[in-house]
CSV table of C-alpha atoms in Angstrom, one decimal:
chain,number,residue,atom,x,y,z
A,97,MET,CA,116.6,112.4,86.1
A,98,PRO,CA,118.5,111.6,89.3
A,99,SER,CA,116.3,108.8,90.6
A,100,VAL,CA,117.7,106.0,88.6
A,101,PHE,CA,118.3,104.2,91.9
A,102,ARG,CA,115.6,102.6,93.9
A,103,LYS,CA,115.9,102.3,97.6
A,104,SER,CA,115.0,98.9,99.0
A,105,HIS,CA,115.7,97.8,102.6
A,106,GLY,CA,118.0,100.8,102.9
A,107,TYR,CA,120.2,99.9,100.0
A,108,LEU,CA,120.6,101.4,96.6
A,109,ARG,CA,119.7,98.3,94.8
A,110,TYR,CA,118.8,98.6,91.2
A,111,LEU,CA,120.0,100.5,88.2
A,112,PHE,CA,117.4,101.0,85.7
A,113,SER,CA,118.0,100.3,82.0
A,114,SER,CA,116.9,102.9,79.6
A,115,GLU,CA,114.2,100.6,78.4
A,116,GLU,CA,112.9,100.4,82.0
A,117,LYS,CA,113.1,104.2,82.4
A,118,ASP,CA,111.1,104.5,79.3
A,119,LEU,CA,108.4,102.1,80.6
A,120,TYR,CA,108.0,104.1,83.9
A,121,LYS,CA,107.5,107.2,81.8
A,122,LYS,CA,105.0,105.7,79.5
A,123,PHE,CA,102.9,104.4,82.4
A,124,LYS,CA,103.2,107.7,84.1
A,125,ILE,CA,101.8,109.4,81.0
A,126,ILE,CA,98.8,107.1,81.0
A,127,THR,CA,98.0,106.9,84.7
A,128,GLY,CA,99.3,110.3,85.8
A,129,ARG,CA,101.5,108.7,88.5
A,130,ARG,CA,104.9,107.2,88.4
A,131,PRO,CA,104.6,103.5,89.2
A,132,ASN,CA,106.0,102.2,92.4
A,133,ASN,CA,106.0,98.6,91.5
A,134,ILE,CA,106.5,98.5,87.7
A,135,LYS,CA,106.1,94.7,87.7
A,136,LEU,CA,102.4,95.1,88.3
A,137,TYR,CA,102.0,97.4,85.2
A,138,GLU,CA,104.1,95.1,83.1
A,139,ARG,CA,101.9,92.2,84.1
A,140,ALA,CA,98.8,94.2,83.4
A,141,THR,CA,99.8,94.6,79.8
A,142,ARG,CA,101.0,91.0,79.2
A,143,HIS,CA,98.5,88.7,77.5
A,144,VAL,CA,98.9,85.0,78.3
A,145,SER,CA,100.3,84.3,74.8
A,146,ALA,CA,103.3,86.4,75.7
A,147,ALA,CA,103.8,85.2,79.3
A,148,GLU,CA,106.2,82.8,80.8
A,149,ILE,CA,105.1,80.2,83.2
A,150,ASN,CA,106.4,81.0,86.7
A,151,GLU,CA,107.6,78.6,89.4
A,152,LYS,CA,104.0,78.1,90.6
A,153,GLY,CA,102.8,76.9,87.2
A,154,LEU,CA,100.9,80.1,86.7
A,155,LYS,CA,101.4,82.3,83.6
A,156,ASP,CA,102.5,85.7,84.6
A,157,SER,CA,99.9,87.5,82.6
A,158,TYR,CA,97.1,90.0,83.2
A,159,GLU,CA,94.1,87.7,84.0
A,160,ARG,CA,94.1,88.0,87.8
A,161,LEU,CA,94.6,91.8,87.7
A,162,GLU,CA,91.8,92.0,85.1
A,163,TYR,CA,89.5,90.2,87.5
A,164,LEU,CA,90.4,92.7,90.2
A,165,GLY,CA,90.3,95.8,88.0
A,166,ASP,CA,86.9,94.7,86.5
A,167,ALA,CA,85.4,94.8,90.0
A,168,ILE,CA,87.0,98.2,90.8
A,169,LEU,CA,85.9,99.8,87.5
A,170,GLY,CA,82.4,98.5,88.0
A,171,MET,CA,82.1,99.9,91.4
A,172,ILE,CA,83.5,103.4,90.6
A,173,VAL,CA,81.2,103.7,87.5
A,174,ALA,CA,78.3,102.5,89.7
A,175,GLU,CA,79.1,105.3,92.1
A,176,MET,CA,79.5,107.9,89.4
A,177,LEU,CA,76.1,107.1,87.9
A,178,TYR,CA,74.5,106.9,91.3
A,179,LYS,CA,75.5,110.4,92.1
A,180,ARG,CA,75.0,111.8,88.6
A,181,PHE,CA,71.4,110.6,88.3
A,182,PRO,CA,69.9,111.0,91.8
A,183,PHE,CA,66.4,110.5,90.5
A,184,LYS,CA,66.9,107.5,88.2
A,185,GLU,CA,66.0,104.0,89.2
A,186,GLU,CA,68.5,101.1,89.5
A,187,GLY,CA,67.4,99.5,86.2
A,188,PHE,CA,68.4,102.6,84.4
A,189,LEU,CA,71.7,102.9,86.2
A,190,THR,CA,72.5,99.2,85.5
A,191,GLU,CA,71.8,99.6,81.9
A,192,LEU,CA,73.8,102.8,81.6
A,193,ARG,CA,76.8,101.2,83.3
A,194,SER,CA,76.7,98.2,80.9
A,195,LYS,CA,76.9,100.7,78.0
A,196,ILE,CA,80.0,102.2,79.5
A,197,VAL,CA,81.7,99.1,80.8
A,198,ASN,CA,81.6,96.6,78.0
A,199,ARG,CA,84.1,94.9,75.8
A,200,GLU,CA,83.8,97.2,72.9
A,201,SER,CA,84.0,100.4,74.8
A,202,LEU,CA,86.9,99.2,76.9
A,203,ASN,CA,88.8,98.3,73.8
A,204,ASN,CA,88.2,101.7,72.5
A,205,LEU,CA,89.2,103.4,75.7
A,206,SER,CA,92.3,101.4,75.9
A,207,LYS,CA,93.4,102.7,72.5
A,208,LYS,CA,92.4,106.3,73.3
A,209,ILE,CA,94.5,106.5,76.4
A,210,GLY,CA,97.5,105.0,74.6
A,211,LEU,CA,97.6,101.6,76.3
A,212,LYS,CA,97.4,99.7,73.1
A,213,GLY,CA,101.1,100.2,72.2
A,214,LEU,CA,102.1,98.8,75.6
A,215,VAL,CA,100.1,95.5,75.4
A,216,LYS,CA,102.2,92.4,74.6
A,217,TYR,CA,100.8,89.4,72.9
A,218,HIS,CA,101.7,86.9,70.3
A,219,LYS,CA,99.6,87.2,67.2
A,220,HIS,CA,99.5,83.8,65.6
A,221,GLY,CA,97.3,82.8,68.5
A,222,GLY,CA,96.6,79.2,67.5
A,223,ALA,CA,93.5,77.4,68.4
A,224,GLY,CA,91.3,80.2,67.1
A,225,ILE,CA,91.3,82.2,70.3
A,226,SER,CA,90.4,85.8,69.6
A,227,HIS,CA,92.6,88.7,70.6
A,228,LYS,CA,89.8,91.1,70.1
A,229,SER,CA,89.4,91.9,73.8
A,230,VAL,CA,93.0,92.0,74.7
A,231,TYR,CA,93.2,95.8,74.9
A,232,GLY,CA,90.1,96.2,77.0
A,233,ASP,CA,91.1,93.3,79.2
A,234,SER,CA,94.5,94.9,79.7
A,235,LEU,CA,92.9,98.2,80.6
A,236,GLU,CA,90.9,96.5,83.4
A,237,ALA,CA,94.1,94.9,84.5
A,238,LEU,CA,95.8,98.3,84.6
A,239,ILE,CA,93.1,99.5,86.9
A,240,GLY,CA,93.8,96.5,89.1
A,241,ALA,CA,97.5,97.3,89.0
A,242,LEU,CA,96.9,101.0,89.8
A,243,TYR,CA,94.7,100.1,92.7
A,244,LEU,CA,97.3,97.8,94.2
A,245,ASP,CA,100.1,100.3,93.5
A,246,GLN,CA,98.5,103.6,94.3
A,247,GLY,CA,95.5,102.8,96.4
A,248,PHE,CA,91.8,103.4,96.2
A,249,ARG,CA,91.6,107.2,96.1
A,250,TYR,CA,94.0,107.5,93.2
A,251,SER,CA,92.5,104.7,91.1
A,252,LYS,CA,89.1,106.3,91.6
A,253,LYS,CA,90.5,109.6,90.4
A,254,PHE,CA,92.1,107.9,87.4
A,255,ILE,CA,88.8,106.3,86.5
A,256,GLN,CA,86.7,109.4,87.0
A,257,HIS,CA,89.0,112.0,85.4
A,258,ARG,CA,91.1,110.1,82.9
A,259,LEU,CA,89.0,107.2,81.7
A,260,ILE,CA,85.3,107.9,82.0
A,261,GLY,CA,84.9,111.7,82.4
A,262,PRO,CA,86.7,112.7,79.2
A,263,HIS,CA,85.3,109.9,77.0
A,264,PHE,CA,81.6,109.5,77.8
A,265,ASP,CA,78.8,111.9,77.6
A,266,PHE,CA,76.3,110.6,80.3
A,267,GLU,CA,73.5,112.8,79.0
A,268,GLU,CA,73.8,111.4,75.5
A,269,LEU,CA,74.0,107.8,76.7
A,270,ALA,CA,71.0,108.3,79.0
A,271,LYS,CA,69.0,109.3,76.0
A,272,THR,CA,69.5,106.1,74.2
A,273,THR,CA,68.8,103.6,77.0
A,274,THR,CA,67.0,100.7,75.4
A,275,ASN,CA,63.3,100.5,75.1
A,276,TYR,CA,62.8,96.7,75.1
A,277,LYS,CA,59.1,96.8,74.4
A,278,SER,CA,59.7,98.8,71.2
A,279,LYS,CA,62.5,96.5,70.3
A,280,ILE,CA,60.5,93.3,70.5
A,281,ILE,CA,57.5,94.9,68.7
A,282,GLU,CA,59.7,96.0,65.9
A,283,TRP,CA,61.2,92.5,65.7
A,284,ALA,CA,57.7,90.9,65.6
A,285,GLN,CA,56.6,93.2,62.9
A,286,LYS,CA,59.6,92.5,60.8
A,287,GLU,CA,59.0,88.8,61.2
A,288,ASN,CA,55.3,89.1,60.5
A,289,LYS,CA,54.3,87.7,63.9
A,290,ALA,CA,51.4,88.8,66.1
A,291,ILE,CA,52.6,90.2,69.4
A,292,ARG,CA,50.7,91.3,72.5
A,293,PHE,CA,51.5,92.1,76.1
A,294,GLU,CA,49.1,90.9,78.8
A,295,ILE,CA,48.9,92.0,82.4
A,296,ILE,CA,48.3,88.6,83.9
A,297,GLN,CA,48.3,89.7,87.5
A,298,SER,CA,48.1,93.0,89.2
A,299,ASN,CA,47.8,94.6,92.6
A,300,GLU,CA,46.7,98.2,92.3
A,301,ASP,CA,46.7,98.8,96.0
A,302,ALA,CA,48.4,102.2,96.2
A,303,ARG,CA,50.8,101.2,98.9
A,304,ASP,CA,52.0,98.0,97.1
A,305,LYS,CA,51.4,98.3,93.4
A,306,GLN,CA,52.8,95.4,91.5
A,307,PHE,CA,52.2,93.9,88.1
A,308,ILE,CA,53.1,90.9,86.1
A,309,SER,CA,53.1,91.2,82.3
A,310,GLN,CA,53.6,88.4,79.8
A,311,VAL,CA,54.6,88.5,76.2
A,312,PHE,CA,52.7,86.5,73.6
A,313,ILE,CA,54.0,85.9,70.1
A,314,ASP,CA,51.6,84.3,67.7
A,315,ASP,CA,49.6,83.3,70.8
A,316,GLU,CA,52.6,81.5,72.3
A,317,ALA,CA,53.4,82.5,75.8
A,318,LEU,CA,56.9,83.9,76.3
A,319,GLU,CA,58.5,85.3,79.4
A,320,LYS,CA,56.8,87.1,82.3
A,321,GLY,CA,58.0,90.3,83.7
A,322,PHE,CA,57.5,92.0,87.1
A,323,GLY,CA,57.3,95.7,88.0
A,324,PHE,CA,55.8,98.3,90.2
A,325,SER,CA,54.0,99.8,87.2
A,326,LYS,CA,52.5,98.3,84.1
A,327,LYS,CA,55.1,99.9,82.0
A,328,LYS,CA,57.9,98.4,84.0
A,329,ALA,CA,56.4,95.0,84.0
A,330,GLU,CA,56.1,95.2,80.2
A,331,GLN,CA,59.7,96.3,79.8
A,332,ASP,CA,60.9,93.5,82.0
A,333,ALA,CA,58.8,90.9,80.1
A,334,ALA,CA,60.0,92.3,76.8
A,335,GLN,CA,63.7,92.2,77.9
A,336,LYS,CA,63.4,88.6,79.2
A,337,SER,CA,61.6,87.5,76.0
A,338,LEU,CA,64.3,89.1,73.8
A,339,GLU,CA,66.8,87.0,75.8
A,340,GLN,CA,64.7,83.9,75.3
A,341,LEU,CA,64.6,84.6,71.6
A,342,ASN,CA,68.4,85.2,71.6
A,343,LEU,CA,67.8,88.7,70.4
A,344,GLU,CA,69.5,90.4,73.3
B,27,MET,CA,74.3,109.8,126.4
B,28,PRO,CA,74.7,113.6,126.1
B,29,SER,CA,74.7,113.9,122.4
B,30,VAL,CA,70.9,113.9,121.8
B,31,PHE,CA,71.6,117.1,119.8
B,32,ARG,CA,73.0,117.2,116.4
B,33,LYS,CA,75.1,120.1,115.3
B,34,SER,CA,74.2,121.5,111.9
B,35,HIS,CA,75.4,124.8,110.5
B,36,GLY,CA,76.5,125.7,113.9
B,37,TYR,CA,73.1,125.4,115.5
B,38,LEU,CA,71.8,122.7,117.8
B,39,ARG,CA,69.1,121.7,115.5
B,40,TYR,CA,67.3,118.5,116.2
B,41,LEU,CA,66.0,116.7,119.2
B,42,PHE,CA,65.9,113.0,118.7
B,43,SER,CA,62.8,111.0,119.6
B,44,SER,CA,63.6,107.9,121.6
B,45,GLU,CA,62.6,105.8,118.7
B,46,GLU,CA,65.2,107.5,116.6
B,47,LYS,CA,67.9,107.1,119.3
B,48,ASP,CA,67.0,103.5,119.3
B,49,LEU,CA,67.6,103.3,115.5
B,50,TYR,CA,71.0,105.0,115.8
B,51,LYS,CA,72.0,102.4,118.4
B,52,LYS,CA,70.8,99.4,116.4
B,53,PHE,CA,72.6,100.5,113.3
B,54,LYS,CA,75.7,101.2,115.4
B,55,ILE,CA,75.6,97.7,116.7
B,56,ILE,CA,75.4,96.2,113.2
B,57,THR,CA,77.9,98.5,111.4
B,58,GLY,CA,80.2,99.3,114.3
B,59,ARG,CA,79.8,103.1,113.7
B,60,ARG,CA,77.2,105.6,114.7
B,61,PRO,CA,75.4,106.7,111.6
B,62,ASN,CA,75.9,110.3,110.5
B,63,ASN,CA,73.0,110.4,108.1
B,64,ILE,CA,70.4,108.0,109.5
B,65,LYS,CA,68.1,108.5,106.5
B,66,LEU,CA,70.5,106.5,104.4
B,67,TYR,CA,70.2,103.6,106.7
B,68,GLU,CA,66.5,103.8,107.0
B,69,ARG,CA,66.3,103.8,103.2
B,70,ALA,CA,68.6,100.8,103.0
B,71,THR,CA,66.2,98.8,105.1
B,72,ARG,CA,63.0,99.9,103.4
B,73,HIS,CA,61.5,97.6,100.7
B,74,VAL,CA,59.5,99.3,98.0
B,75,SER,CA,56.3,97.8,99.4
B,76,ALA,CA,56.8,99.9,102.5
B,77,ALA,CA,57.9,103.0,100.8
B,78,GLU,CA,56.2,106.3,100.1
B,79,ILE,CA,56.4,107.9,96.7
B,80,ASN,CA,58.5,111.1,96.9
B,81,GLU,CA,58.0,114.4,95.1
B,82,LYS,CA,60.1,113.1,92.2
B,83,GLY,CA,57.9,110.1,91.6
B,84,LEU,CA,60.5,107.8,93.0
B,85,LYS,CA,59.8,105.3,95.8
B,86,ASP,CA,62.1,106.0,98.8
B,87,SER,CA,63.3,102.4,99.0
B,88,TYR,CA,66.5,100.5,99.0
B,89,GLU,CA,66.9,99.7,95.3
B,90,ARG,CA,69.4,102.4,94.3
B,91,LEU,CA,71.5,101.8,97.4
B,92,GLU,CA,71.4,98.1,96.7
B,93,TYR,CA,72.8,98.7,93.2
B,94,LEU,CA,75.6,100.7,94.7
B,95,GLY,CA,76.3,98.3,97.6
B,96,ASP,CA,76.3,95.3,95.3
B,97,ALA,CA,79.2,96.8,93.3
B,98,ILE,CA,81.1,97.7,96.5
B,99,LEU,CA,80.7,94.3,98.0
B,100,GLY,CA,81.7,92.6,94.8
B,101,MET,CA,84.8,94.7,94.6
B,102,ILE,CA,85.9,94.1,98.2
B,103,VAL,CA,85.3,90.4,98.1
B,104,ALA,CA,87.3,90.3,94.8
B,105,GLU,CA,90.2,92.0,96.5
B,106,MET,CA,90.0,89.7,99.5
B,107,LEU,CA,90.2,86.6,97.3
B,108,TYR,CA,92.8,88.1,95.1
B,109,LYS,CA,95.1,88.6,98.1
B,110,ARG,CA,94.2,85.4,99.9
B,111,PHE,CA,94.8,83.1,96.9
B,112,PRO,CA,97.9,84.6,95.1
B,113,PHE,CA,98.4,81.4,93.1
B,114,LYS,CA,94.9,80.8,91.9
B,115,GLU,CA,93.6,81.8,88.5
B,116,GLU,CA,90.8,84.2,87.8
B,117,GLY,CA,88.3,81.4,87.0
B,118,PHE,CA,88.7,80.1,90.5
B,119,LEU,CA,88.4,83.5,92.1
B,120,THR,CA,85.3,84.3,90.1
B,121,GLU,CA,83.7,81.1,91.2
B,122,LEU,CA,84.6,81.5,94.8
B,123,ARG,CA,83.2,85.0,94.8
B,124,SER,CA,79.9,83.8,93.5
B,125,LYS,CA,79.7,81.3,96.3
B,126,ILE,CA,80.1,84.1,98.8
B,127,VAL,CA,78.1,86.8,97.1
B,128,ASN,CA,74.8,85.2,96.1
B,129,ARG,CA,71.2,85.7,97.0
B,130,GLU,CA,71.1,82.8,99.5
B,131,SER,CA,74.2,83.6,101.4
B,132,LEU,CA,73.4,87.3,101.5
B,133,ASN,CA,70.0,86.5,103.0
B,134,ASN,CA,71.7,84.4,105.6
B,135,LEU,CA,74.3,87.0,106.4
B,136,SER,CA,71.6,89.6,106.8
B,137,LYS,CA,69.9,87.5,109.4
B,138,LYS,CA,73.2,86.6,111.2
B,139,ILE,CA,74.2,90.3,111.6
B,140,GLY,CA,70.7,91.2,112.9
B,141,LEU,CA,69.6,93.3,110.0
B,142,LYS,CA,66.5,91.2,109.5
B,143,GLY,CA,64.6,92.8,112.3
B,144,LEU,CA,65.2,96.3,110.9
B,145,VAL,CA,63.9,95.6,107.4
B,146,LYS,CA,60.5,97.0,106.6
B,147,TYR,CA,58.2,95.6,104.0
B,148,HIS,CA,54.5,94.7,103.6
B,149,LYS,CA,53.9,91.0,103.6
B,150,HIS,CA,50.7,90.6,101.5
B,151,GLY,CA,52.9,91.4,98.5
B,152,GLY,CA,50.3,91.0,95.8
B,153,ALA,CA,51.1,90.0,92.2
B,154,GLY,CA,53.1,87.0,93.4
B,155,ILE,CA,56.4,88.9,93.9
B,156,SER,CA,58.7,87.1,96.2
B,157,HIS,CA,60.1,88.6,99.3
B,158,LYS,CA,62.7,86.0,99.5
B,159,SER,CA,65.6,88.2,98.7
B,160,VAL,CA,64.5,91.2,100.7
B,161,TYR,CA,67.0,90.7,103.5
B,162,GLY,CA,70.0,90.1,101.3
B,163,ASP,CA,69.0,93.0,99.1
B,164,SER,CA,68.8,95.2,102.1
B,165,LEU,CA,72.2,94.1,103.3
B,166,GLU,CA,73.7,95.2,100.0
B,167,ALA,CA,71.8,98.5,100.4
B,168,LEU,CA,73.3,98.8,103.9
B,169,ILE,CA,76.7,98.5,102.4
B,170,GLY,CA,75.9,101.3,99.9
B,171,ALA,CA,74.6,103.4,102.8
B,172,LEU,CA,77.7,102.8,104.9
B,173,TYR,CA,79.9,103.7,101.9
B,174,LEU,CA,78.2,107.0,101.4
B,175,ASP,CA,78.0,107.7,105.1
B,176,GLN,CA,81.4,106.5,106.3
B,177,GLY,CA,83.6,106.3,103.2
B,178,PHE,CA,85.5,103.6,101.5
B,179,ARG,CA,88.0,102.6,104.2
B,180,TYR,CA,85.4,101.9,106.8
B,181,SER,CA,83.0,100.1,104.5
B,182,LYS,CA,85.9,97.9,103.5
B,183,LYS,CA,86.7,97.1,107.1
B,184,PHE,CA,83.0,96.4,107.7
B,185,ILE,CA,82.9,93.9,104.9
B,186,GLN,CA,86.1,92.3,105.7
B,187,HIS,CA,85.8,92.0,109.5
B,188,ARG,CA,82.1,92.0,110.2
B,189,LEU,CA,80.5,90.4,107.1
B,190,ILE,CA,82.9,88.1,105.3
B,191,GLY,CA,85.7,87.2,107.7
B,192,PRO,CA,83.6,85.8,110.6
B,193,HIS,CA,81.1,84.0,108.4
B,194,PHE,CA,83.0,82.3,105.6
B,195,ASP,CA,85.8,79.8,105.7
B,196,PHE,CA,87.7,80.4,102.4
B,197,GLU,CA,89.6,77.2,102.7
B,198,GLU,CA,86.5,75.1,103.0
B,199,LEU,CA,84.8,77.0,100.1
B,200,ALA,CA,87.9,76.5,98.0
B,201,LYS,CA,87.7,72.8,98.4
B,202,THR,CA,84.3,72.6,96.9
B,203,THR,CA,84.7,74.7,93.8
B,204,THR,CA,82.8,73.0,91.1
B,205,ASN,CA,84.3,70.4,88.8
B,206,TYR,CA,82.0,70.9,85.8
B,207,LYS,CA,83.4,68.0,83.9
B,208,SER,CA,82.4,65.5,86.7
B,209,LYS,CA,79.1,67.2,87.0
B,210,ILE,CA,78.1,66.8,83.4
B,211,ILE,CA,79.4,63.2,83.3
B,212,GLU,CA,77.4,62.4,86.4
B,213,TRP,CA,74.3,63.9,84.8
B,214,ALA,CA,74.8,62.0,81.5
B,215,GLN,CA,75.2,58.7,83.4
B,216,LYS,CA,72.0,59.3,85.3
B,217,GLU,CA,70.2,60.1,82.1
B,218,ASN,CA,71.7,57.1,80.3
B,219,LYS,CA,73.3,59.2,77.7
B,220,ALA,CA,76.7,58.7,76.1
B,221,ILE,CA,79.0,61.6,76.7
B,222,ARG,CA,82.5,62.3,75.3
B,223,PHE,CA,84.9,65.2,75.2
B,224,GLU,CA,86.8,65.9,72.1
B,225,ILE,CA,89.8,68.1,71.6
B,226,ILE,CA,88.8,69.6,68.3
B,227,GLN,CA,91.7,72.0,67.9
B,228,SER,CA,95.0,72.4,69.7
B,229,ASN,CA,98.2,74.2,69.6
B,230,GLU,CA,100.9,72.6,71.7
B,231,ASP,CA,103.5,75.1,70.9
B,232,ALA,CA,105.1,75.7,74.3
B,233,ARG,CA,104.8,79.4,74.2
B,234,ASP,CA,101.2,79.5,73.1
B,235,LYS,CA,99.5,76.4,74.3
B,236,GLN,CA,95.8,76.6,73.5
B,237,PHE,CA,93.0,74.0,73.2
B,238,ILE,CA,89.4,73.8,72.2
B,239,SER,CA,87.4,71.0,73.6
B,240,GLN,CA,83.8,70.1,72.7
B,241,VAL,CA,81.2,68.1,74.5
B,242,PHE,CA,79.2,65.5,72.7
B,243,ILE,CA,76.1,63.9,74.2
B,244,ASP,CA,74.7,60.9,72.3
B,245,ASP,CA,76.8,62.2,69.4
B,246,GLU,CA,75.1,65.6,69.4
B,247,ALA,CA,77.6,68.4,69.6
B,248,LEU,CA,77.2,70.7,72.5
B,249,GLU,CA,79.3,73.7,73.5
B,250,LYS,CA,83.0,74.3,72.8
B,251,GLY,CA,85.4,75.4,75.5
B,252,PHE,CA,88.7,77.2,75.4
B,253,GLY,CA,91.7,76.8,77.6
B,254,PHE,CA,95.5,76.9,77.9
B,255,SER,CA,95.5,73.2,78.9
B,256,LYS,CA,93.3,70.3,77.8
B,257,LYS,CA,91.9,70.1,81.3
B,258,LYS,CA,90.8,73.8,81.3
B,259,ALA,CA,89.3,73.6,77.8
B,260,GLU,CA,87.2,70.6,79.0
B,261,GLN,CA,86.1,72.4,82.2
B,262,ASP,CA,85.1,75.4,80.1
B,263,ALA,CA,83.2,73.2,77.6
B,264,ALA,CA,81.5,71.3,80.4
B,265,GLN,CA,80.4,74.5,82.1
B,266,LYS,CA,79.0,76.0,78.9
B,267,SER,CA,77.2,72.8,78.1
B,268,LEU,CA,75.7,72.6,81.5
B,269,GLU,CA,74.4,76.1,80.9
B,270,GLN,CA,73.1,75.1,77.5
B,271,LEU,CA,71.2,72.2,79.2
B,272,ASN,CA,69.9,74.5,81.9
B,273,LEU,CA,71.7,72.5,84.5
B,274,GLU,CA,73.8,75.3,85.8
């Protein structure tokens, strides 16, 4: 490979060590593109427990890139779902997205694409801080790094064709979106509690249908939910009540 | 203006009514670009109370576009803050973003850029559903519409130079990021409660400093917080405890 030199300000400036060459290769395999600024990728895979404190008192670890990558990933997945399900409402899209972008699935994805072996952290951890999310967090940071290094178009491609496309079956996921009403009814039955849903306000005017439903458990009023149909108001009330009961 | 015709499939196809021409103009003034697909923009400004139900049983209103625009706005603001504050941690960036992108500020922005007058909804509302967020929601939907109609680069420019840049002073906002510890101490003093912070676990190993702080109010244990300094662990514990007390 002839390009062991990197041009900077017109000078051949830097001779890569074989360890560095190896790192370029590994990130290229994962992202599909040779890194321009390898430092971004190294930062994206460095947990704070393995980071030095820099001259600004900041640890040179992945948190800031994770913040950026999280926003990029959320946006691209939002667009994918928006386009894939043109006749589904935003509640459905939001729920589906949270099934795709959550700690567990990001951890799994990170392992699947081979990022796990590149993540650096110190295991002993101290103070009981969990390292459970370190791979998923690093994946988000990698997305942030890729965006800064390769731009929007390429990071979108990466997310669509390397991360999400091959690893999620939207149809399958769509089948299992939560039915909150069933969920709270099941819970109440298991706990031997009486549960009912009441429509406490409604407007059936065709142009402006709106309903408020409320959940009652053993005659105690729980949360209210809104919706443009009774069904939706009940789903909303059930979801909020599950949260109130810490069951969500 | 000669272009009252729109070319489609090689045919001059459509003669705009003066009302439609007016709408193109108004959206051009707001977004800086003449709409290609005006239907997107009309949808973005149509609350469900003013929407017809289409053949798929969906209301032709802004909710789906709002879902998309919300994600785009969040991402662009994340990037703006990431670049503007290179030495700030992700907690700071997250908090600053939520000051910029929240219901109240989006409502205000919507009015400032003149979107308010274009938003369509029915006032009587029924069922007690608030229309308070309709302008901000519609602004998010407009961002979604602009993204679909004009692409990423232009919608990014729009957000940076028309929405956020002229209307927010990052420096001022940064000065007022919340000090959660002060906030909970103030609250405790007002309520005549004893409050203390305890470091319940720590690792002062230079390479892996980590702390857990816990808030006690009248000797009752509230939430724990984590951090790589005592100060941060306390802030985290204070923030979580404020949430627990429904003060956040």
